[in-house]
PDB file of C-alpha atoms in Angstrom:
ATOM      1  CA  UNK S   1       0.000   0.000   0.000  1.00 57.00           C
ATOM      2  CA  UNK S   2       1.148   3.529  -0.613  1.00 60.00           C
ATOM      3  CA  UNK S   3       0.224   6.801   1.032  1.00 65.00           C
ATOM      4  CA  UNK S   4      -0.999   9.886  -0.807  1.00 73.00           C
ATOM      5  CA  UNK S   5       2.574  11.186  -0.924  1.00 76.00           C
ATOM      6  CA  UNK S   6       3.728   7.933  -2.557  1.00 75.00           C
ATOM      7  CA  UNK S   7       5.495   6.502   0.520  1.00 74.00           C
ATOM      8  CA  UNK S   8       5.122   2.781   1.137  1.00 74.00           C
ATOM      9  CA  UNK S   9       2.934   1.816   4.098  1.00 63.00           C
ATOM     10  CA  UNK S  10       3.805  -1.683   5.323  1.00 69.00           C
ATOM     11  CA  UNK S  11       1.180  -1.693   8.080  1.00 74.00           C
ATOM     12  CA  UNK S  12      -2.334  -1.305   6.661  1.00 73.00           C
ATOM     13  CA  UNK S  13      -4.421   0.791   9.041  1.00 78.00           C
ATOM     14  CA  UNK S  14      -7.729   2.618   9.036  1.00 78.00           C
ATOM     15  CA  UNK S  15      -8.114   6.408   9.095  1.00 79.00           C
ATOM     16  CA  UNK S  16      -7.409   6.416  12.864  1.00 85.00           C
ATOM     17  CA  UNK S  17      -4.147   4.470  12.425  1.00 80.00           C
ATOM     18  CA  UNK S  18      -5.669   1.363  13.992  1.00 84.00           C
ATOM     19  CA  UNK S  19      -4.436  -1.909  12.534  1.00 80.00           C
ATOM     20  CA  UNK S  20      -7.065  -4.175  11.052  1.00 77.00           C
ATOM     21  CA  UNK S  21      -7.919  -7.281  13.074  1.00 82.00           C
ATOM     22  CA  UNK S  22      -7.344 -10.773  11.729  1.00 84.00           C
ATOM     23  CA  UNK S  23      -8.706 -14.118  12.825  1.00 89.00           C
ATOM     24  CA  UNK S  24      -6.244 -16.876  13.699  1.00 91.00           C
ATOM     25  CA  UNK S  25      -7.101 -18.590  10.407  1.00 92.00           C
ATOM     26  CA  UNK S  26      -6.240 -15.442   8.431  1.00 90.00           C
ATOM     27  CA  UNK S  27      -2.934 -15.091  10.284  1.00 91.00           C
ATOM     28  CA  UNK S  28      -2.149 -18.675   9.263  1.00 93.00           C
ATOM     29  CA  UNK S  29      -2.896 -17.727   5.624  1.00 92.00           C
ATOM     30  CA  UNK S  30      -0.173 -15.084   5.959  1.00 90.00           C
ATOM     31  CA  UNK S  31       2.479 -17.271   7.619  1.00 93.00           C
ATOM     32  CA  UNK S  32       1.712 -20.255   5.362  1.00 95.00           C
ATOM     33  CA  UNK S  33       2.119 -17.875   2.369  1.00 93.00           C
ATOM     34  CA  UNK S  34      -1.020 -19.263   0.765  1.00 92.00           C
ATOM     35  CA  UNK S  35      -4.552 -17.834   0.347  1.00 90.00           C
ATOM     36  CA  UNK S  36      -6.148 -21.305   0.365  1.00 93.00           C
ATOM     37  CA  UNK S  37      -7.093 -23.518   3.292  1.00 93.00           C
ATOM     38  CA  UNK S  38      -4.004 -25.572   4.134  1.00 95.00           C
ATOM     39  CA  UNK S  39      -2.297 -26.869   7.282  1.00 95.00           C
ATOM     40  CA  UNK S  40       1.410 -26.305   6.518  1.00 96.00           C
ATOM     41  CA  UNK S  41       3.729 -24.273   4.332  1.00 96.00           C
ATOM     42  CA  UNK S  42       5.593 -20.978   4.156  1.00 95.00           C
ATOM     43  CA  UNK S  43       7.320 -20.180   7.446  1.00 95.00           C
ATOM     44  CA  UNK S  44       5.978 -23.438   8.952  1.00 96.00           C
ATOM     45  CA  UNK S  45       6.703 -26.200   6.404  1.00 96.00           C
ATOM     46  CA  UNK S  46       5.758 -28.902   8.946  1.00 96.00           C
ATOM     47  CA  UNK S  47       2.639 -27.095  10.206  1.00 95.00           C
ATOM     48  CA  UNK S  48       1.882 -25.666  13.653  1.00 96.00           C
ATOM     49  CA  UNK S  49       0.768 -27.099  16.998  1.00 95.00           C
ATOM     50  CA  UNK S  50      -2.383 -26.122  18.844  1.00 93.00           C
ATOM     51  CA  UNK S  51      -6.129 -26.116  18.510  1.00 94.00           C
ATOM     52  CA  UNK S  52      -6.141 -24.035  15.286  1.00 93.00           C
ATOM     53  CA  UNK S  53      -3.841 -25.589  12.702  1.00 94.00           C
ATOM     54  CA  UNK S  54      -5.553 -24.792   9.356  1.00 94.00           C
ATOM     55  CA  UNK S  55      -5.621 -21.490   7.535  1.00 93.00           C
ATOM     56  CA  UNK S  56      -8.809 -19.831   6.338  1.00 89.00           C
ATOM     57  CA  UNK S  57     -10.885 -21.078   3.443  1.00 85.00           C
ATOM     58  CA  UNK S  58     -11.369 -18.570   0.585  1.00 78.00           C
ATOM     59  CA  UNK S  59     -14.927 -17.296   0.502  1.00 71.00           C
ATOM     60  CA  UNK S  60     -15.674 -18.156   4.131  1.00 68.00           C
ATOM     61  CA  UNK S  61     -15.855 -15.831   7.126  1.00 61.00           C
ATOM     62  CA  UNK S  62     -12.326 -16.910   8.075  1.00 54.00           C
ATOM     63  CA  UNK S  63     -10.956 -16.821   4.543  1.00 51.00           C
ATOM     64  CA  UNK S  64      -8.741 -14.134   3.071  1.00 49.00           C
ATOM     65  CA  UNK S  65     -10.320 -10.765   2.397  1.00 49.00           C
TER      66      UNK S  65
END
């Protein structure tokens, strides 16, 4: 994203400079480097431990925006 002056903004925020919230599944989409529902990849090639281990499913409430 870029600002009006053309500077790069690496942290997407709203007009009040508040960062957008993400569900755990959407965070996993980011760290798995994949927009689809998967359970390993990217920074975690062997997957993660815990109660939430799959990323979001595209088109669902937990899928990527």
